[in-house]
Amino acid sequence: MVEQNQVELAPFTTFGIPATCAHYLEIASEEEALSALSKLENEPFMVLGGGSNVLFTSNYNGTIIHNRIKGISRIREDEDYVYIRVGAGEVWTDVVEYALDQNLGGIENLSLIPGCAGAAPIQNIGAYGIEIKDVLESVTAVLLPNKSIRVFDHASCRFGYRDSIFKQELKGRFCITYLVLRLTKKHQLNTGYGAIREALNTIPESNWTIRDVSNAVISIRRSKLPDPAKLGNAGSFFKNPVIPTRQFNQLQEQFSTIPGYPVSENETKVPAGWLIEQCGWKGKQVGQTGCHALQALVIVNYGGASGHEIQQHAMNVINSVKERFNIELQPEVNIIEK
Ligand code: FAD
Ligand code: EPU
């Protein structure tokens, strides 16, 4: 286990914002996860993967546990599926690449999402019609206060839109070590998003492969999402709000072009990017931060922004959307304040 004090976290996050942590532990196995959590039982700690969904607003006083548990292996298969076990510290895009190489389907729509596998079930990562819950068989985690190793099956993860048990009652007292994913041998391509079909229109539909879908998703993402290696960001800063359809219908009377997608009998999801754009934030730089010019939902660090500055900008966006539409945006990014 690598142990250090006063480690700079900017290189470990996609926002690239300067912040140090008091202590740093790098773990590479389940045993090390267990021993790290045993040591830290009564002290503040936070597990970090690829740092692509966090914003540090100041130096962190506790211990950062950097999860580097590696390994991807086939553990069983049947006629239709192959089950793979993935170490939480595997880079997610490497997991997708492994699946594509082995001609295993189910996660091609989740291509190019940054971060590590271990974080994927926490906010139930999703893109282009697929969420990790659609392929997730189980999650293994070390849990406090008992320092027990627990396997969560699909139902006990309690997945929702950008939500799971790990963001709710287990928050702050677990370290995910492994996932098991159930991947297909007989593929069912999910090309429901119009943009995917458009990107595939040079290939006859009967020839489409999971690799083609992955390439289409990658090209769509590259066309609007900023590359964190060039422009610091953490993807969508806010969740898309889900509001009562009654409220949506009222808004539609006032704002006739407001987009919305029914998600249940009486709830509608509204794209936060649209709300933010309507408030005039899209492409507007404020100090060293602002909402991206091609995707207003992404808050960026133009270089040298502080975590506090980004948090303040997010508050200003929340306030103006609330004032104009009476909708309160909720951050998707984990804001770490101590
Ligand atoms: P981190 O940022 O390191 O951590 C996120 C949270 O999970 C923190 O609270 C952390 O404490 C916790 N955590 C991480 N690993 C563990 C572990 N092993 N055990 C316990 N807790 C842990 N997300 C989507 O859903 N869809 C997208 O399309 C998408 N696109 C993105 C595009 C860009 C350009 C960027 C920068 C981000 C995007 N994201 C997207 C958000 C992000 O990539 C995902 O949330 C990703 O799963 C975060 O992984 P990470 O390893 O970087 O997590
Ligand atoms: N829109 C605007 N202006 C903008 C951006 C978006 O009007 O600047 C409107 C448009 O109507 C557009 C709609 O929002 O059609 C949807 O935009 P987009 O397809 O870009 O997706 P999104 O809803 O903004 C969500 C996820 C992304 C995921 C994409 C693709 C959330 C919070 N975000 O974004 O996930 O990649 O769909 O499925 O659900 C992330 O979580 O970090 C992330 C990037």
Short mmCIF file of N, CA, C and O in Angstrom, two decimals, residues 81-198:
data_model
loop_
_atom_site.label_atom_id
_atom_site.label_comp_id
_atom_site.label_asym_id
_atom_site.label_seq_id
_atom_site.Cartn_x
_atom_site.Cartn_y
_atom_site.Cartn_z
N TYR A 81 -24.82 -15.32 -22.31
CA TYR A 81 -24.04 -14.26 -21.64
C TYR A 81 -22.66 -14.73 -21.21
O TYR A 81 -22.46 -15.92 -20.93
N VAL A 82 -21.75 -13.74 -21.11
CA VAL A 82 -20.45 -13.95 -20.47
C VAL A 82 -20.42 -13.00 -19.28
O VAL A 82 -20.78 -11.83 -19.41
N TYR A 83 -20.00 -13.52 -18.12
CA TYR A 83 -19.95 -12.69 -16.91
C TYR A 83 -18.49 -12.33 -16.67
O TYR A 83 -17.64 -13.23 -16.62
N ILE A 84 -18.21 -11.02 -16.56
CA ILE A 84 -16.82 -10.63 -16.31
C ILE A 84 -16.72 -9.96 -14.94
O ILE A 84 -17.62 -9.23 -14.51
N ARG A 85 -15.59 -10.23 -14.28
CA ARG A 85 -15.31 -9.61 -12.98
C ARG A 85 -14.27 -8.52 -13.23
O ARG A 85 -13.24 -8.77 -13.86
N VAL A 86 -14.57 -7.34 -12.74
CA VAL A 86 -13.72 -6.17 -13.06
C VAL A 86 -13.25 -5.52 -11.77
O VAL A 86 -14.07 -5.21 -10.89
N GLY A 87 -11.95 -5.28 -11.64
CA GLY A 87 -11.41 -4.57 -10.48
C GLY A 87 -11.87 -3.11 -10.52
O GLY A 87 -11.92 -2.48 -11.58
N ALA A 88 -12.19 -2.56 -9.32
CA ALA A 88 -12.75 -1.21 -9.25
C ALA A 88 -11.81 -0.14 -9.81
O ALA A 88 -12.25 0.91 -10.26
N GLY A 89 -10.51 -0.43 -9.82
CA GLY A 89 -9.55 0.58 -10.29
C GLY A 89 -9.26 0.48 -11.79
O GLY A 89 -8.43 1.23 -12.31
N GLU A 90 -9.96 -0.42 -12.48
CA GLU A 90 -9.78 -0.48 -13.95
C GLU A 90 -10.37 0.78 -14.58
O GLU A 90 -11.45 1.23 -14.19
N VAL A 91 -9.68 1.31 -15.57
CA VAL A 91 -10.19 2.48 -16.28
C VAL A 91 -11.41 2.03 -17.09
O VAL A 91 -11.34 1.00 -17.80
N TRP A 92 -12.51 2.77 -16.98
CA TRP A 92 -13.76 2.31 -17.60
C TRP A 92 -13.61 2.10 -19.11
O TRP A 92 -14.10 1.12 -19.67
N THR A 93 -12.89 3.01 -19.77
CA THR A 93 -12.77 2.87 -21.23
C THR A 93 -11.97 1.60 -21.59
O THR A 93 -12.18 1.03 -22.66
N ASP A 94 -11.09 1.14 -20.69
CA ASP A 94 -10.37 -0.12 -20.95
C ASP A 94 -11.34 -1.31 -20.83
O ASP A 94 -11.20 -2.31 -21.53
N VAL A 95 -12.31 -1.18 -19.92
CA VAL A 95 -13.30 -2.26 -19.76
C VAL A 95 -14.15 -2.35 -21.04
O VAL A 95 -14.40 -3.44 -21.56
N VAL A 96 -14.54 -1.17 -21.56
CA VAL A 96 -15.34 -1.16 -22.80
C VAL A 96 -14.50 -1.76 -23.94
O VAL A 96 -15.00 -2.58 -24.73
N GLU A 97 -13.24 -1.39 -24.00
CA GLU A 97 -12.37 -1.89 -25.07
C GLU A 97 -12.20 -3.41 -24.96
O GLU A 97 -12.22 -4.12 -25.97
N TYR A 98 -12.06 -3.91 -23.73
CA TYR A 98 -11.95 -5.36 -23.50
C TYR A 98 -13.20 -6.06 -24.06
O TYR A 98 -13.11 -7.05 -24.78
N ALA A 99 -14.39 -5.50 -23.72
CA ALA A 99 -15.64 -6.12 -24.17
C ALA A 99 -15.71 -6.11 -25.70
O ALA A 99 -16.05 -7.13 -26.32
N LEU A 100 -15.35 -4.99 -26.31
CA LEU A 100 -15.43 -4.91 -27.78
C LEU A 100 -14.46 -5.90 -28.43
O LEU A 100 -14.81 -6.60 -29.39
N ASP A 101 -13.26 -6.00 -27.87
CA ASP A 101 -12.25 -6.93 -28.40
C ASP A 101 -12.73 -8.37 -28.35
O ASP A 101 -12.41 -9.17 -29.22
N GLN A 102 -13.46 -8.69 -27.27
CA GLN A 102 -13.94 -10.07 -27.09
C GLN A 102 -15.31 -10.27 -27.74
O GLN A 102 -15.96 -11.29 -27.51
N ASN A 103 -15.79 -9.25 -28.47
CA ASN A 103 -17.12 -9.27 -29.09
C ASN A 103 -18.22 -9.54 -28.06
O ASN A 103 -19.12 -10.35 -28.29
N LEU A 104 -18.12 -8.85 -26.92
CA LEU A 104 -19.15 -8.96 -25.88
C LEU A 104 -19.92 -7.64 -25.84
O LEU A 104 -19.32 -6.56 -25.79
N GLY A 105 -21.25 -7.75 -25.85
CA GLY A 105 -22.07 -6.54 -25.99
C GLY A 105 -22.70 -6.08 -24.70
O GLY A 105 -22.72 -6.80 -23.69
N GLY A 106 -23.22 -4.85 -24.74
CA GLY A 106 -23.99 -4.32 -23.60
C GLY A 106 -23.47 -3.01 -23.08
O GLY A 106 -24.21 -2.24 -22.48
N ILE A 107 -22.14 -2.74 -23.30
CA ILE A 107 -21.61 -1.48 -22.76
C ILE A 107 -21.04 -0.58 -23.85
O ILE A 107 -20.43 0.44 -23.55
N GLU A 108 -21.31 -0.94 -25.13
CA GLU A 108 -20.76 -0.12 -26.22
C GLU A 108 -21.31 1.31 -26.20
O GLU A 108 -20.62 2.25 -26.59
N ASN A 109 -22.56 1.49 -25.70
CA ASN A 109 -23.12 2.85 -25.65
C ASN A 109 -22.47 3.69 -24.54
O ASN A 109 -22.65 4.90 -24.49
N LEU A 110 -21.74 3.01 -23.65
CA LEU A 110 -21.08 3.72 -22.54
C LEU A 110 -19.61 4.00 -22.88
O LEU A 110 -18.79 4.24 -21.99
N SER A 111 -19.28 3.98 -24.17
CA SER A 111 -17.92 4.27 -24.63
C SER A 111 -17.52 5.70 -24.27
O SER A 111 -18.36 6.60 -24.27
N LEU A 112 -16.24 5.86 -23.98
CA LEU A 112 -15.60 7.17 -23.75
C LEU A 112 -16.05 7.87 -22.47
O LEU A 112 -15.74 9.05 -22.28
N ILE A 113 -16.78 7.19 -21.59
CA ILE A 113 -17.07 7.82 -20.30
C ILE A 113 -15.79 7.71 -19.45
O ILE A 113 -15.27 6.62 -19.27
N PRO A 114 -15.30 8.84 -18.95
CA PRO A 114 -14.05 8.77 -18.18
C PRO A 114 -14.27 8.09 -16.81
O PRO A 114 -15.41 7.82 -16.42
N GLY A 115 -13.18 7.88 -16.09
CA GLY A 115 -13.27 7.37 -14.73
C GLY A 115 -12.99 5.89 -14.64
O GLY A 115 -12.63 5.24 -15.62
N CYS A 116 -13.17 5.36 -13.43
CA CYS A 116 -12.86 3.95 -13.16
C CYS A 116 -14.14 3.15 -12.97
O CYS A 116 -15.19 3.69 -12.63
N ALA A 117 -13.99 1.84 -13.15
CA ALA A 117 -15.15 0.94 -13.07
C ALA A 117 -15.85 1.04 -11.71
O ALA A 117 -17.08 1.01 -11.64
N GLY A 118 -15.06 1.18 -10.63
CA GLY A 118 -15.64 1.15 -9.28
C GLY A 118 -16.68 2.24 -9.05
O GLY A 118 -17.61 2.06 -8.25
N ALA A 119 -16.52 3.38 -9.70
CA ALA A 119 -17.47 4.48 -9.49
C ALA A 119 -18.73 4.30 -10.33
O ALA A 119 -19.75 4.94 -10.04
N ALA A 120 -18.67 3.47 -11.36
CA ALA A 120 -19.78 3.39 -12.33
C ALA A 120 -21.14 3.07 -11.68
O ALA A 120 -22.14 3.71 -12.01
N PRO A 121 -21.21 2.11 -10.73
CA PRO A 121 -22.53 1.85 -10.15
C PRO A 121 -22.99 2.92 -9.18
O PRO A 121 -24.18 3.01 -8.89
N ILE A 122 -22.05 3.74 -8.67
CA ILE A 122 -22.44 4.70 -7.62
C ILE A 122 -23.47 5.67 -8.16
O ILE A 122 -24.53 5.86 -7.58
N GLN A 123 -23.17 6.27 -9.32
CA GLN A 123 -24.20 7.16 -9.87
C GLN A 123 -24.91 6.49 -11.06
O GLN A 123 -25.58 7.14 -11.84
N ASN A 124 -24.73 5.16 -11.19
CA ASN A 124 -25.40 4.42 -12.28
C ASN A 124 -25.14 5.14 -13.60
O ASN A 124 -26.06 5.68 -14.23
N ILE A 125 -23.87 5.13 -14.03
CA ILE A 125 -23.50 5.90 -15.23
C ILE A 125 -24.41 5.53 -16.41
O ILE A 125 -24.82 4.37 -16.56
N GLY A 126 -24.67 6.52 -17.22
CA GLY A 126 -25.56 6.29 -18.35
C GLY A 126 -25.23 7.19 -19.51
O GLY A 126 -24.68 8.28 -19.34
N ALA A 127 -25.53 6.70 -20.70
CA ALA A 127 -25.39 7.51 -21.91
C ALA A 127 -26.06 6.79 -23.07
O ALA A 127 -26.01 5.56 -23.16
N TYR A 128 -26.70 7.57 -23.92
CA TYR A 128 -27.26 7.06 -25.18
C TYR A 128 -28.12 5.82 -24.99
O TYR A 128 -28.01 4.83 -25.72
N GLY A 129 -29.02 5.91 -23.98
CA GLY A 129 -30.04 4.87 -23.83
C GLY A 129 -29.66 3.68 -22.98
O GLY A 129 -30.46 2.76 -22.80
N ILE A 130 -28.42 3.66 -22.45
CA ILE A 130 -27.99 2.54 -21.61
C ILE A 130 -27.48 3.08 -20.28
O ILE A 130 -26.84 4.14 -20.24
N GLU A 131 -27.76 2.33 -19.21
CA GLU A 131 -27.16 2.64 -17.91
C GLU A 131 -26.43 1.39 -17.44
O GLU A 131 -26.78 0.28 -17.86
N ILE A 132 -25.47 1.57 -16.53
CA ILE A 132 -24.70 0.40 -16.09
C ILE A 132 -25.63 -0.63 -15.44
O ILE A 132 -25.37 -1.83 -15.49
N LYS A 133 -26.74 -0.17 -14.87
CA LYS A 133 -27.69 -1.11 -14.24
C LYS A 133 -28.18 -2.17 -15.24
O LYS A 133 -28.55 -3.26 -14.85
N ASP A 134 -28.16 -1.85 -16.53
CA ASP A 134 -28.67 -2.79 -17.53
C ASP A 134 -27.77 -4.02 -17.68
O ASP A 134 -28.19 -5.03 -18.26
N VAL A 135 -26.52 -3.92 -17.23
CA VAL A 135 -25.59 -5.05 -17.39
C VAL A 135 -24.99 -5.49 -16.06
O VAL A 135 -24.17 -6.39 -16.00
N LEU A 136 -25.39 -4.80 -14.99
CA LEU A 136 -24.70 -5.06 -13.72
C LEU A 136 -25.30 -6.26 -12.98
O LEU A 136 -26.50 -6.32 -12.74
N GLU A 137 -24.44 -7.22 -12.66
CA GLU A 137 -24.87 -8.42 -11.95
C GLU A 137 -24.67 -8.22 -10.44
O GLU A 137 -25.56 -8.47 -9.66
N SER A 138 -23.48 -7.76 -10.05
CA SER A 138 -23.24 -7.54 -8.61
C SER A 138 -22.10 -6.56 -8.39
O SER A 138 -21.28 -6.32 -9.28
N VAL A 139 -22.08 -6.00 -7.18
CA VAL A 139 -21.02 -5.08 -6.74
C VAL A 139 -20.47 -5.62 -5.43
O VAL A 139 -21.26 -5.97 -4.54
N THR A 140 -19.15 -5.72 -5.32
CA THR A 140 -18.54 -6.13 -4.04
C THR A 140 -17.92 -4.90 -3.40
O THR A 140 -17.24 -4.11 -4.08
N ALA A 141 -18.15 -4.73 -2.10
CA ALA A 141 -17.60 -3.56 -1.40
C ALA A 141 -17.21 -3.93 0.01
O ALA A 141 -17.79 -4.84 0.62
N VAL A 142 -16.19 -3.22 0.51
CA VAL A 142 -15.86 -3.29 1.94
C VAL A 142 -16.71 -2.23 2.61
O VAL A 142 -16.76 -1.08 2.15
N LEU A 143 -17.40 -2.61 3.69
CA LEU A 143 -18.34 -1.70 4.34
C LEU A 143 -17.94 -1.39 5.76
O LEU A 143 -17.49 -2.28 6.48
N LEU A 144 -18.16 -0.16 6.17
CA LEU A 144 -18.07 0.22 7.59
C LEU A 144 -19.50 0.26 8.13
O LEU A 144 -20.43 0.45 7.35
N PRO A 145 -19.78 0.10 9.40
CA PRO A 145 -18.80 0.04 10.48
C PRO A 145 -18.23 -1.35 10.75
O PRO A 145 -17.30 -1.48 11.53
N ASN A 146 -18.77 -2.39 10.07
CA ASN A 146 -18.33 -3.74 10.47
C ASN A 146 -17.07 -4.23 9.79
O ASN A 146 -16.59 -5.30 10.08
N LYS A 147 -16.55 -3.45 8.85
CA LYS A 147 -15.41 -3.86 8.03
C LYS A 147 -15.70 -5.20 7.35
O LYS A 147 -14.85 -6.07 7.24
N SER A 148 -16.96 -5.35 6.91
CA SER A 148 -17.34 -6.60 6.27
C SER A 148 -17.23 -6.46 4.76
O SER A 148 -17.34 -5.35 4.22
N ILE A 149 -17.03 -7.59 4.08
CA ILE A 149 -17.07 -7.57 2.62
C ILE A 149 -18.46 -8.02 2.21
O ILE A 149 -18.90 -9.10 2.61
N ARG A 150 -19.16 -7.14 1.47
CA ARG A 150 -20.54 -7.50 1.13
C ARG A 150 -20.73 -7.49 -0.39
O ARG A 150 -20.19 -6.63 -1.08
N VAL A 151 -21.48 -8.48 -0.87
CA VAL A 151 -21.81 -8.53 -2.29
C VAL A 151 -23.25 -8.03 -2.46
O VAL A 151 -24.17 -8.55 -1.83
N PHE A 152 -23.41 -6.97 -3.25
CA PHE A 152 -24.74 -6.40 -3.51
C PHE A 152 -25.23 -6.96 -4.84
O PHE A 152 -24.58 -6.75 -5.87
N ASP A 153 -26.37 -7.64 -4.82
CA ASP A 153 -26.92 -8.07 -6.12
C ASP A 153 -27.63 -6.87 -6.74
O ASP A 153 -27.71 -5.78 -6.13
N HIS A 154 -28.14 -7.06 -7.94
CA HIS A 154 -28.73 -5.95 -8.69
C HIS A 154 -29.79 -5.22 -7.87
O HIS A 154 -29.77 -3.99 -7.74
N ALA A 155 -30.72 -6.00 -7.27
CA ALA A 155 -31.85 -5.37 -6.56
C ALA A 155 -31.34 -4.55 -5.38
O ALA A 155 -31.84 -3.45 -5.11
N SER A 156 -30.33 -5.07 -4.66
CA SER A 156 -29.91 -4.33 -3.46
C SER A 156 -29.10 -3.07 -3.79
O SER A 156 -28.85 -2.26 -2.90
N CYS A 157 -28.71 -2.89 -5.04
CA CYS A 157 -28.04 -1.63 -5.42
C CYS A 157 -29.05 -0.47 -5.52
O CYS A 157 -28.67 0.69 -5.51
N ARG A 158 -30.35 -0.80 -5.65
CA ARG A 158 -31.42 0.21 -5.74
C ARG A 158 -31.10 1.33 -6.72
O ARG A 158 -31.03 2.51 -6.38
N PHE A 159 -30.89 0.92 -7.96
CA PHE A 159 -30.52 1.89 -8.99
C PHE A 159 -31.67 2.80 -9.38
O PHE A 159 -32.83 2.38 -9.43
N GLY A 160 -31.33 4.05 -9.65
CA GLY A 160 -32.27 5.00 -10.23
C GLY A 160 -31.49 5.86 -11.21
O GLY A 160 -30.29 5.61 -11.44
N TYR A 161 -32.13 6.89 -11.74
CA TYR A 161 -31.42 7.81 -12.64
C TYR A 161 -30.30 8.52 -11.86
O TYR A 161 -30.57 9.20 -10.89
N ARG A 162 -29.05 8.27 -12.23
CA ARG A 162 -27.87 8.83 -11.56
C ARG A 162 -27.94 8.63 -10.04
O ARG A 162 -27.56 9.50 -9.26
N ASP A 163 -28.40 7.43 -9.64
CA ASP A 163 -28.62 7.20 -8.22
C ASP A 163 -28.50 5.72 -7.90
O ASP A 163 -28.73 4.85 -8.75
N SER A 164 -28.11 5.44 -6.65
CA SER A 164 -28.05 4.07 -6.14
C SER A 164 -27.96 4.14 -4.63
O SER A 164 -27.79 5.23 -4.06
N ILE A 165 -27.99 2.99 -3.99
CA ILE A 165 -27.85 2.93 -2.53
C ILE A 165 -26.51 3.54 -2.09
O ILE A 165 -26.39 4.07 -1.00
N PHE A 166 -25.51 3.52 -3.00
CA PHE A 166 -24.17 4.02 -2.64
C PHE A 166 -24.14 5.55 -2.52
O PHE A 166 -23.25 6.11 -1.92
N LYS A 167 -25.12 6.20 -3.14
CA LYS A 167 -25.20 7.67 -3.01
C LYS A 167 -26.13 8.05 -1.88
O LYS A 167 -26.25 9.22 -1.54
N GLN A 168 -26.83 7.06 -1.34
CA GLN A 168 -27.82 7.35 -0.30
C GLN A 168 -27.32 6.83 1.05
O GLN A 168 -26.32 7.33 1.54
N GLU A 169 -27.96 5.81 1.61
CA GLU A 169 -27.64 5.47 3.01
C GLU A 169 -26.22 4.92 3.23
O GLU A 169 -25.72 4.94 4.34
N LEU A 170 -25.56 4.45 2.16
CA LEU A 170 -24.20 3.93 2.37
C LEU A 170 -23.14 5.01 2.15
O LEU A 170 -21.95 4.76 2.33
N LYS A 171 -23.56 6.19 1.77
CA LYS A 171 -22.62 7.26 1.41
C LYS A 171 -21.50 7.42 2.45
O LYS A 171 -21.77 7.50 3.65
N GLY A 172 -20.27 7.42 1.95
CA GLY A 172 -19.13 7.72 2.83
C GLY A 172 -18.67 6.57 3.71
O GLY A 172 -17.78 6.75 4.54
N ARG A 173 -19.26 5.37 3.55
CA ARG A 173 -18.78 4.29 4.42
C ARG A 173 -18.58 2.96 3.68
O ARG A 173 -18.87 1.89 4.18
N PHE A 174 -18.06 3.08 2.46
CA PHE A 174 -17.80 1.85 1.70
C PHE A 174 -16.66 2.10 0.71
O PHE A 174 -16.35 3.23 0.37
N CYS A 175 -16.08 0.98 0.30
CA CYS A 175 -15.09 1.06 -0.78
C CYS A 175 -15.40 -0.08 -1.74
O CYS A 175 -15.32 -1.27 -1.36
N ILE A 176 -15.80 0.26 -2.93
CA ILE A 176 -16.12 -0.78 -3.92
C ILE A 176 -14.82 -1.41 -4.41
O ILE A 176 -13.85 -0.69 -4.71
N THR A 177 -14.81 -2.74 -4.48
CA THR A 177 -13.59 -3.44 -4.88
C THR A 177 -13.73 -4.14 -6.24
O THR A 177 -12.80 -4.14 -7.02
N TYR A 178 -14.90 -4.72 -6.48
CA TYR A 178 -15.12 -5.44 -7.76
C TYR A 178 -16.55 -5.26 -8.25
O TYR A 178 -17.47 -5.03 -7.46
N LEU A 179 -16.73 -5.40 -9.57
CA LEU A 179 -18.06 -5.47 -10.18
C LEU A 179 -18.13 -6.75 -10.98
O LEU A 179 -17.11 -7.20 -11.50
N VAL A 180 -19.32 -7.29 -11.12
CA VAL A 180 -19.52 -8.36 -12.12
C VAL A 180 -20.52 -7.82 -13.15
O VAL A 180 -21.59 -7.31 -12.77
N LEU A 181 -20.14 -7.88 -14.41
CA LEU A 181 -21.00 -7.40 -15.50
C LEU A 181 -21.45 -8.60 -16.33
O LEU A 181 -20.67 -9.54 -16.56
N ARG A 182 -22.69 -8.52 -16.80
CA ARG A 182 -23.24 -9.60 -17.63
C ARG A 182 -23.31 -9.09 -19.07
O ARG A 182 -24.12 -8.24 -19.41
N LEU A 183 -22.42 -9.61 -19.91
CA LEU A 183 -22.33 -9.09 -21.29
C LEU A 183 -22.90 -10.10 -22.28
O LEU A 183 -22.86 -11.32 -22.04
N THR A 184 -23.40 -9.58 -23.39
CA THR A 184 -24.12 -10.46 -24.33
C THR A 184 -23.19 -11.12 -25.36
O THR A 184 -22.21 -10.52 -25.81
N LYS A 185 -23.58 -12.34 -25.74
CA LYS A 185 -22.94 -12.99 -26.90
C LYS A 185 -23.78 -12.69 -28.13
O LYS A 185 -23.26 -12.61 -29.24
N LYS A 186 -25.13 -12.63 -27.93
CA LYS A 186 -26.04 -12.32 -29.05
C LYS A 186 -26.48 -10.88 -28.82
O LYS A 186 -27.23 -10.61 -27.87
N HIS A 187 -26.00 -9.99 -29.65
CA HIS A 187 -26.15 -8.57 -29.32
C HIS A 187 -27.51 -8.00 -29.70
O HIS A 187 -28.09 -8.36 -30.71
N GLN A 188 -27.97 -7.08 -28.85
CA GLN A 188 -29.15 -6.29 -29.17
C GLN A 188 -28.70 -4.85 -29.20
O GLN A 188 -28.48 -4.25 -28.14
N LEU A 189 -28.50 -4.33 -30.41
CA LEU A 189 -27.95 -2.97 -30.50
C LEU A 189 -28.99 -1.97 -30.03
O LEU A 189 -30.17 -2.08 -30.35
N ASN A 190 -28.53 -0.98 -29.28
CA ASN A 190 -29.43 0.08 -28.83
C ASN A 190 -29.07 1.34 -29.61
O ASN A 190 -28.10 2.03 -29.29
N THR A 191 -29.85 1.59 -30.66
CA THR A 191 -29.56 2.75 -31.52
C THR A 191 -30.74 3.72 -31.51
O THR A 191 -30.98 4.44 -32.47
N GLY A 192 -31.46 3.71 -30.37
CA GLY A 192 -32.66 4.54 -30.24
C GLY A 192 -32.37 6.03 -30.36
O GLY A 192 -33.22 6.80 -30.81
N TYR A 193 -31.19 6.45 -29.92
CA TYR A 193 -30.85 7.87 -30.03
C TYR A 193 -30.64 8.22 -31.50
O TYR A 193 -29.78 7.63 -32.16
N GLY A 194 -31.42 9.19 -31.98
CA GLY A 194 -31.37 9.57 -33.39
C GLY A 194 -29.95 9.84 -33.87
O GLY A 194 -29.55 9.42 -34.97
N ALA A 195 -29.16 10.48 -33.01
CA ALA A 195 -27.80 10.85 -33.43
C ALA A 195 -26.95 9.62 -33.73
O ALA A 195 -26.06 9.66 -34.59
N ILE A 196 -27.22 8.49 -33.05
CA ILE A 196 -26.44 7.26 -33.32
C ILE A 196 -26.78 6.74 -34.71
O ILE A 196 -25.89 6.42 -35.51
N ARG A 197 -28.06 6.70 -35.03
CA ARG A 197 -28.48 6.20 -36.34
C ARG A 197 -27.90 7.08 -37.45
O ARG A 197 -27.45 6.59 -38.48
N GLU A 198 -27.91 8.39 -37.19
CA GLU A 198 -27.35 9.32 -38.18
C GLU A 198 -25.86 9.03 -38.43
O GLU A 198 -25.40 8.97 -39.55
#
